[in-house]
Amino acid sequence: DGGITQSPKYLFRKEGQNVTLSCEQNLNHDAMYWYRQDPGQGLRLIYYSQIVNDFQKGDIAEGYSVSREKKESFPLTVTSAQKNPTAFYLCASGGEQGVRGYTFGSGTRLTVV
Amino acid sequence: RKEVEQDPGPFNVPEGATVAFNCTYSNSASQSFFWYRQDCRKEPKLLMSVYSSGNEDGRFTAQLNRASQYISLLIRDSKLSDSATYLCVVTPLNTDKLIFGTGTRLQVFP
């Protein structure tokens, strides 16, 4: 079955560390996205990529970095420059210019310890 | 003004009730509209797309009013399992990006 896989499900980061969240899809979607969700709040767009080797900043890109070397993969690195990284991170992919909506991965819950 | 606005609720309704949510959007050129459902600590899942002519899927009916720039979701015969947060989602013209509302929380009680 096609789908989108995020790993790990839970991640703990020490202050000053960089961590990378994995996102893989086999839906043959061109576009992939990273969102952040804080408790009681909506989804905020971090980065998105509409094609391999190209990506754009979303609304809250500071302290994050991404790469898109393969169509199937869109990893997100949370750097030490991100001052408040504790959140629920959601990866999504979509095709057909968003007409059919997105498919989301099950998310990674990141906690700074 | 937020691009997509929703009443956060919570809407507390008894089983069997009919409940409706509205959502307004600010970009008149928006092209696609969706309702997503999100359970606590889970990822959002597509509930239904919203078409100009309105559409129905079982107990759920979605409508779009372009003139007034709002979409609605009606849930009939509410079930306990309908308890969740419902996210209104809009796609601006000529972009793949989805813009999410903050969600409306529904709690159905016995």
PDB file of C-alpha atoms in Angstrom:
ATOM      1  CA  ASP A   1       0.000   0.000   0.000  1.00  0.00           C
ATOM      2  CA  GLY A   2       1.182   3.502  -0.769  1.00  0.00           C
ATOM      3  CA  GLY A   3       1.779   5.840   2.077  1.00  0.00           C
ATOM      4  CA  ILE A   4       4.031   8.242   3.870  1.00  0.00           C
ATOM      5  CA  THR A   5       6.292   7.171   6.720  1.00  0.00           C
ATOM      6  CA  GLN A   6       7.819   9.340   9.390  1.00  0.00           C
ATOM      7  CA  SER A   7      10.444   8.234  11.860  1.00  0.00           C
ATOM      8  CA  PRO A   8      11.088   8.195  14.681  1.00  0.00           C
ATOM      9  CA  LYS A   9       7.714   8.499  16.363  1.00  0.00           C
ATOM     10  CA  TYR A  10       9.256  10.070  19.474  1.00  0.00           C
ATOM     11  CA  LEU A  11      12.564  11.921  19.675  1.00  0.00           C
ATOM     12  CA  PHE A  12      14.363  13.521  22.565  1.00  0.00           C
ATOM     13  CA  ARG A  13      16.988  16.159  21.939  1.00  0.00           C
ATOM     14  CA  LYS A  14      19.483  17.718  24.246  1.00  0.00           C
ATOM     15  CA  GLU A  15      20.063  21.438  24.175  1.00  0.00           C
ATOM     16  CA  GLY A  16      22.500  22.390  21.412  1.00  0.00           C
ATOM     17  CA  GLN A  17      22.031  19.234  19.369  1.00  0.00           C
ATOM     18  CA  ASN A  18      20.926  18.942  15.777  1.00  0.00           C
ATOM     19  CA  VAL A  19      18.431  16.191  15.018  1.00  0.00           C
ATOM     20  CA  THR A  20      17.052  14.907  11.732  1.00  0.00           C
ATOM     21  CA  LEU A  21      13.491  13.716  11.202  1.00  0.00           C
ATOM     22  CA  SER A  22      12.877  11.267   8.406  1.00  0.00           C
ATOM     23  CA  CYS A  23      10.003  11.391   5.907  1.00  0.00           C
ATOM     24  CA  GLU A  24       9.580   8.886   3.077  1.00  0.00           C
ATOM     25  CA  GLN A  25       6.678   8.493   0.646  1.00  0.00           C
ATOM     26  CA  ASN A  26       5.868   5.938  -2.052  1.00  0.00           C
ATOM     27  CA  LEU A  27       2.866   7.767  -3.442  1.00  0.00           C
ATOM     28  CA  ASN A  28       4.838   9.190  -6.357  1.00  0.00           C
ATOM     29  CA  HIS A  29       3.906  12.694  -5.199  1.00  0.00           C
ATOM     30  CA  ASP A  30       5.996  15.584  -6.448  1.00  0.00           C
ATOM     31  CA  ALA A  31       5.281  17.915  -3.539  1.00  0.00           C
ATOM     32  CA  MET A  32       6.299  17.339   0.051  1.00  0.00           C
ATOM     33  CA  TYR A  33       5.826  19.504   3.138  1.00  0.00           C
ATOM     34  CA  TRP A  34       6.876  19.865   6.738  1.00  0.00           C
ATOM     35  CA  TYR A  35       4.539  21.319   9.323  1.00  0.00           C
ATOM     36  CA  ARG A  36       4.876  22.003  12.988  1.00  0.00           C
ATOM     37  CA  GLN A  37       1.962  21.810  15.417  1.00  0.00           C
ATOM     38  CA  ASP A  38       2.051  23.152  18.963  1.00  0.00           C
ATOM     39  CA  PRO A  39      -0.553  22.193  21.585  1.00  0.00           C
ATOM     40  CA  GLY A  40      -3.907  23.771  20.879  1.00  0.00           C
ATOM     41  CA  GLN A  41      -2.625  25.446  17.739  1.00  0.00           C
ATOM     42  CA  GLY A  42      -2.923  24.980  14.020  1.00  0.00           C
ATOM     43  CA  LEU A  43      -0.360  23.640  11.581  1.00  0.00           C
ATOM     44  CA  ARG A  44       2.415  26.004  10.574  1.00  0.00           C
ATOM     45  CA  LEU A  45       4.420  25.425   7.405  1.00  0.00           C
ATOM     46  CA  ILE A  46       8.176  25.057   7.877  1.00  0.00           C
ATOM     47  CA  TYR A  47       9.477  24.086   4.422  1.00  0.00           C
ATOM     48  CA  TYR A  48       8.070  22.631   1.255  1.00  0.00           C
ATOM     49  CA  SER A  49       9.419  21.125  -1.941  1.00  0.00           C
ATOM     50  CA  GLN A  50       7.600  20.846  -5.222  1.00  0.00           C
ATOM     51  CA  ILE A  51      10.337  19.039  -7.109  1.00  0.00           C
ATOM     52  CA  VAL A  52      13.573  17.181  -6.489  1.00  0.00           C
ATOM     53  CA  ASN A  53      16.560  19.386  -5.642  1.00  0.00           C
ATOM     54  CA  ASP A  54      14.348  22.393  -4.963  1.00  0.00           C
ATOM     55  CA  PHE A  55      12.625  23.622  -1.812  1.00  0.00           C
ATOM     56  CA  GLN A  56      11.178  26.831  -0.379  1.00  0.00           C
ATOM     57  CA  LYS A  57      10.861  28.317   3.062  1.00  0.00           C
ATOM     58  CA  GLY A  58       7.484  28.304   4.687  1.00  0.00           C
ATOM     59  CA  ASP A  59       6.258  30.618   7.416  1.00  0.00           C
ATOM     60  CA  ILE A  60       8.593  29.464  10.208  1.00  0.00           C
ATOM     61  CA  ALA A  61      11.785  28.192   8.518  1.00  0.00           C
ATOM     62  CA  GLU A  62      14.284  29.745  10.935  1.00  0.00           C
ATOM     63  CA  GLY A  63      16.273  27.094  12.776  1.00  0.00           C
ATOM     64  CA  TYR A  64      15.348  24.334  10.334  1.00  0.00           C
ATOM     65  CA  SER A  65      16.919  22.900   7.183  1.00  0.00           C
ATOM     66  CA  VAL A  66      15.795  20.383   4.573  1.00  0.00           C
ATOM     67  CA  SER A  67      17.038  18.518   1.526  1.00  0.00           C
ATOM     68  CA  ARG A  68      15.270  16.874  -1.389  1.00  0.00           C
ATOM     69  CA  GLU A  69      17.769  14.633  -3.133  1.00  0.00           C
ATOM     70  CA  LYS A  70      15.186  12.004  -4.026  1.00  0.00           C
ATOM     71  CA  LYS A  71      11.522  12.289  -4.897  1.00  0.00           C
ATOM     72  CA  GLU A  72      10.613   9.866  -2.130  1.00  0.00           C
ATOM     73  CA  SER A  73      12.497  11.536   0.698  1.00  0.00           C
ATOM     74  CA  PHE A  74      12.320  14.918   2.432  1.00  0.00           C
ATOM     75  CA  PRO A  75      14.251  14.907   5.728  1.00  0.00           C
ATOM     76  CA  LEU A  76      14.001  17.813   8.161  1.00  0.00           C
ATOM     77  CA  THR A  77      16.885  18.860  10.394  1.00  0.00           C
ATOM     78  CA  VAL A  78      16.067  20.767  13.546  1.00  0.00           C
ATOM     79  CA  THR A  79      19.195  22.732  14.331  1.00  0.00           C
ATOM     80  CA  SER A  80      20.432  24.162  17.602  1.00  0.00           C
ATOM     81  CA  ALA A  81      19.381  27.569  16.280  1.00  0.00           C
ATOM     82  CA  GLN A  82      15.730  26.618  16.738  1.00  0.00           C
ATOM     83  CA  LYS A  83      15.010  28.062  20.179  1.00  0.00           C
ATOM     84  CA  ASN A  84      11.773  26.267  20.935  1.00  0.00           C
ATOM     85  CA  PRO A  85      11.839  22.961  19.067  1.00  0.00           C
ATOM     86  CA  THR A  86       9.500  20.949  21.288  1.00  0.00           C
ATOM     87  CA  ALA A  87       6.481  20.245  19.071  1.00  0.00           C
ATOM     88  CA  PHE A  88       4.660  17.705  16.934  1.00  0.00           C
ATOM     89  CA  TYR A  89       6.187  17.571  13.443  1.00  0.00           C
ATOM     90  CA  LEU A  90       4.106  16.427  10.516  1.00  0.00           C
ATOM     91  CA  CYS A  91       5.303  15.551   7.043  1.00  0.00           C
ATOM     92  CA  ALA A  92       2.875  15.520   4.141  1.00  0.00           C
ATOM     93  CA  SER A  93       2.897  14.887   0.429  1.00  0.00           C
ATOM     94  CA  GLY A  94       0.522  15.881  -2.312  1.00  0.00           C
ATOM     95  CA  GLY A  95      -0.001  15.699  -6.023  1.00  0.00           C
ATOM     96  CA  GLU A  96      -2.136  17.403  -8.637  1.00  0.00           C
ATOM     97  CA  GLN A  97      -1.462  20.913  -7.358  1.00  0.00           C
ATOM     98  CA  GLY A  98      -3.136  20.238  -4.060  1.00  0.00           C
ATOM     99  CA  VAL A  99      -6.483  19.511  -5.681  1.00  0.00           C
ATOM    100  CA  ARG A 100      -6.820  16.257  -3.812  1.00  0.00           C
ATOM    101  CA  GLY A 101      -5.399  17.495  -0.538  1.00  0.00           C
ATOM    102  CA  TYR A 102      -2.429  16.031   1.265  1.00  0.00           C
ATOM    103  CA  THR A 103      -1.556  12.731   2.838  1.00  0.00           C
ATOM    104  CA  PHE A 104       0.136  13.035   6.195  1.00  0.00           C
ATOM    105  CA  GLY A 105       2.628  10.843   7.959  1.00  0.00           C
ATOM    106  CA  SER A 106       1.877   9.830  11.535  1.00  0.00           C
ATOM    107  CA  GLY A 107       4.175  12.508  12.914  1.00  0.00           C
ATOM    108  CA  THR A 108       7.253  12.829  15.111  1.00  0.00           C
ATOM    109  CA  ARG A 109       6.920  14.193  18.608  1.00  0.00           C
ATOM    110  CA  LEU A 110      10.143  16.038  19.467  1.00  0.00           C
ATOM    111  CA  THR A 111      10.986  16.973  23.041  1.00  0.00           C
ATOM    112  CA  VAL A 112      13.991  18.949  24.237  1.00  0.00           C
ATOM    113  CA  VAL A 113      15.424  17.588  27.489  1.00  0.00           C
TER     114      VAL A 113
ATOM    115  CA  ARG B   1      -6.663  38.845   9.576  1.00  0.00           C
ATOM    116  CA  LYS B   2      -5.911  35.115   9.440  1.00  0.00           C
ATOM    117  CA  GLU B   3      -6.136  33.462   6.048  1.00  0.00           C
ATOM    118  CA  VAL B   4      -8.445  30.760   7.391  1.00  0.00           C
ATOM    119  CA  GLU B   5     -10.554  31.272  10.513  1.00  0.00           C
ATOM    120  CA  GLN B   6     -12.537  28.793  12.545  1.00  0.00           C
ATOM    121  CA  ASP B   7     -14.395  28.871  15.837  1.00  0.00           C
ATOM    122  CA  PRO B   8     -12.180  26.754  18.118  1.00  0.00           C
ATOM    123  CA  GLY B   9     -15.163  25.445  20.090  1.00  0.00           C
ATOM    124  CA  PRO B  10     -15.475  23.088  21.835  1.00  0.00           C
ATOM    125  CA  PHE B  11     -18.863  22.089  20.532  1.00  0.00           C
ATOM    126  CA  ASN B  12     -20.372  19.677  23.044  1.00  0.00           C
ATOM    127  CA  VAL B  13     -23.322  17.774  21.566  1.00  0.00           C
ATOM    128  CA  PRO B  14     -25.285  14.646  22.525  1.00  0.00           C
ATOM    129  CA  GLU B  15     -25.272  11.534  20.399  1.00  0.00           C
ATOM    130  CA  GLY B  16     -27.726  11.814  17.547  1.00  0.00           C
ATOM    131  CA  ALA B  17     -27.524  15.584  17.313  1.00  0.00           C
ATOM    132  CA  THR B  18     -26.832  17.571  14.183  1.00  0.00           C
ATOM    133  CA  VAL B  19     -23.917  19.983  14.383  1.00  0.00           C
ATOM    134  CA  ALA B  20     -22.496  22.455  11.884  1.00  0.00           C
ATOM    135  CA  PHE B  21     -19.149  24.215  11.647  1.00  0.00           C
ATOM    136  CA  ASN B  22     -18.283  27.206   9.538  1.00  0.00           C
ATOM    137  CA  CYS B  23     -14.942  28.425   8.312  1.00  0.00           C
ATOM    138  CA  THR B  24     -14.098  31.694   6.574  1.00  0.00           C
ATOM    139  CA  TYR B  25     -11.178  32.365   4.248  1.00  0.00           C
ATOM    140  CA  SER B  26      -9.660  35.663   3.190  1.00  0.00           C
ATOM    141  CA  ASN B  27      -8.236  34.928  -0.279  1.00  0.00           C
ATOM    142  CA  SER B  28     -11.053  35.200  -2.782  1.00  0.00           C
ATOM    143  CA  ALA B  29      -8.917  33.444  -5.416  1.00  0.00           C
ATOM    144  CA  SER B  30      -8.667  30.238  -3.400  1.00  0.00           C
ATOM    145  CA  GLN B  31      -9.208  27.206  -5.585  1.00  0.00           C
ATOM    146  CA  SER B  32      -9.569  24.076  -3.448  1.00  0.00           C
ATOM    147  CA  PHE B  33     -11.211  23.439  -0.109  1.00  0.00           C
ATOM    148  CA  PHE B  34     -11.108  20.535   2.286  1.00  0.00           C
ATOM    149  CA  TRP B  35     -12.186  19.354   5.700  1.00  0.00           C
ATOM    150  CA  TYR B  36      -9.682  17.291   7.659  1.00  0.00           C
ATOM    151  CA  ARG B  37     -10.259  15.410  10.876  1.00  0.00           C
ATOM    152  CA  GLN B  38      -7.566  15.223  13.548  1.00  0.00           C
ATOM    153  CA  ASP B  39      -7.791  12.951  16.567  1.00  0.00           C
ATOM    154  CA  CYS B  40      -5.847  13.780  19.707  1.00  0.00           C
ATOM    155  CA  ARG B  41      -2.093  13.334  19.180  1.00  0.00           C
ATOM    156  CA  LYS B  42      -2.596  11.940  15.690  1.00  0.00           C
ATOM    157  CA  GLU B  43      -2.039  13.211  12.178  1.00  0.00           C
ATOM    158  CA  PRO B  44      -4.810  15.000  10.238  1.00  0.00           C
ATOM    159  CA  LYS B  45      -6.756  12.826   7.842  1.00  0.00           C
ATOM    160  CA  LEU B  46      -8.729  14.000   4.856  1.00  0.00           C
ATOM    161  CA  LEU B  47     -12.447  13.876   5.628  1.00  0.00           C
ATOM    162  CA  MET B  48     -13.785  15.330   2.414  1.00  0.00           C
ATOM    163  CA  SER B  49     -13.150  17.792  -0.348  1.00  0.00           C
ATOM    164  CA  VAL B  50     -15.581  20.670  -0.740  1.00  0.00           C
ATOM    165  CA  TYR B  51     -17.023  21.411  -4.147  1.00  0.00           C
ATOM    166  CA  SER B  52     -18.887  24.447  -5.383  1.00  0.00           C
ATOM    167  CA  SER B  53     -22.049  22.425  -5.821  1.00  0.00           C
ATOM    168  CA  GLY B  54     -21.811  21.010  -2.323  1.00  0.00           C
ATOM    169  CA  ASN B  55     -21.193  17.381  -1.580  1.00  0.00           C
ATOM    170  CA  GLU B  56     -22.363  14.711   0.792  1.00  0.00           C
ATOM    171  CA  ASP B  57     -20.688  11.610   2.175  1.00  0.00           C
ATOM    172  CA  GLY B  58     -22.969   9.639   4.433  1.00  0.00           C
ATOM    173  CA  ARG B  59     -23.742  11.738   7.500  1.00  0.00           C
ATOM    174  CA  PHE B  60     -21.384  14.506   6.408  1.00  0.00           C
ATOM    175  CA  THR B  61     -22.296  17.400   4.118  1.00  0.00           C
ATOM    176  CA  ALA B  62     -19.877  20.087   2.991  1.00  0.00           C
ATOM    177  CA  GLN B  63     -20.792  23.324   1.267  1.00  0.00           C
ATOM    178  CA  LEU B  64     -18.900  26.212  -0.256  1.00  0.00           C
ATOM    179  CA  ASN B  65     -20.110  29.791  -0.518  1.00  0.00           C
ATOM    180  CA  ARG B  66     -17.637  31.668  -2.705  1.00  0.00           C
ATOM    181  CA  ALA B  67     -19.527  34.952  -2.562  1.00  0.00           C
ATOM    182  CA  SER B  68     -19.269  35.075   1.220  1.00  0.00           C
ATOM    183  CA  GLN B  69     -15.966  33.190   1.333  1.00  0.00           C
ATOM    184  CA  TYR B  70     -16.929  30.483   3.745  1.00  0.00           C
ATOM    185  CA  ILE B  71     -17.226  26.721   3.805  1.00  0.00           C
ATOM    186  CA  SER B  72     -19.323  24.624   6.126  1.00  0.00           C
ATOM    187  CA  LEU B  73     -19.446  21.094   7.451  1.00  0.00           C
ATOM    188  CA  LEU B  74     -22.669  19.534   8.691  1.00  0.00           C
ATOM    189  CA  ILE B  75     -22.641  16.313  10.681  1.00  0.00           C
ATOM    190  CA  ARG B  76     -25.958  14.545  11.149  1.00  0.00           C
ATOM    191  CA  ASP B  77     -26.757  11.858  13.732  1.00  0.00           C
ATOM    192  CA  SER B  78     -23.532  12.485  15.648  1.00  0.00           C
ATOM    193  CA  LYS B  79     -21.651   9.455  16.961  1.00  0.00           C
ATOM    194  CA  LEU B  80     -19.276   9.253  19.907  1.00  0.00           C
ATOM    195  CA  SER B  81     -16.568   8.413  17.359  1.00  0.00           C
ATOM    196  CA  ASP B  82     -17.063  11.791  15.663  1.00  0.00           C
ATOM    197  CA  SER B  83     -15.325  13.442  18.623  1.00  0.00           C
ATOM    198  CA  ALA B  84     -12.232  15.067  17.137  1.00  0.00           C
ATOM    199  CA  THR B  85     -10.884  18.364  15.879  1.00  0.00           C
ATOM    200  CA  TYR B  86     -12.075  19.389  12.416  1.00  0.00           C
ATOM    201  CA  LEU B  87      -9.644  21.414  10.334  1.00  0.00           C
ATOM    202  CA  CYS B  88     -10.724  23.696   7.535  1.00  0.00           C
ATOM    203  CA  VAL B  89      -8.161  23.790   4.713  1.00  0.00           C
ATOM    204  CA  VAL B  90      -7.857  26.077   1.704  1.00  0.00           C
ATOM    205  CA  THR B  91      -5.528  26.078  -1.315  1.00  0.00           C
ATOM    206  CA  PRO B  92      -4.745  29.495  -2.780  1.00  0.00           C
ATOM    207  CA  LEU B  93      -4.737  29.834  -6.548  1.00  0.00           C
ATOM    208  CA  ASN B  94      -1.621  28.698  -8.444  1.00  0.00           C
ATOM    209  CA  THR B  95       0.019  27.086  -5.465  1.00  0.00           C
ATOM    210  CA  ASP B  96       0.306  23.613  -3.997  1.00  0.00           C
ATOM    211  CA  LYS B  97       0.319  24.945  -0.452  1.00  0.00           C
ATOM    212  CA  LEU B  98      -2.553  24.174   1.849  1.00  0.00           C
ATOM    213  CA  ILE B  99      -3.517  26.758   4.437  1.00  0.00           C
ATOM    214  CA  PHE B 100      -4.931  25.252   7.627  1.00  0.00           C
ATOM    215  CA  GLY B 101      -7.343  26.734  10.085  1.00  0.00           C
ATOM    216  CA  THR B 102      -6.661  26.130  13.764  1.00  0.00           C
ATOM    217  CA  GLY B 103      -9.529  23.665  13.977  1.00  0.00           C
ATOM    218  CA  THR B 104     -12.894  23.268  15.676  1.00  0.00           C
ATOM    219  CA  ARG B 105     -13.100  20.771  18.474  1.00  0.00           C
ATOM    220  CA  LEU B 106     -16.177  18.544  18.641  1.00  0.00           C
ATOM    221  CA  GLN B 107     -17.062  16.463  21.684  1.00  0.00           C
ATOM    222  CA  VAL B 108     -20.022  14.092  21.374  1.00  0.00           C
ATOM    223  CA  PHE B 109     -21.365  12.789  24.682  1.00  0.00           C
ATOM    224  CA  PRO B 110     -23.670   9.816  25.430  1.00  0.00           C
TER     225      PRO B 110
END
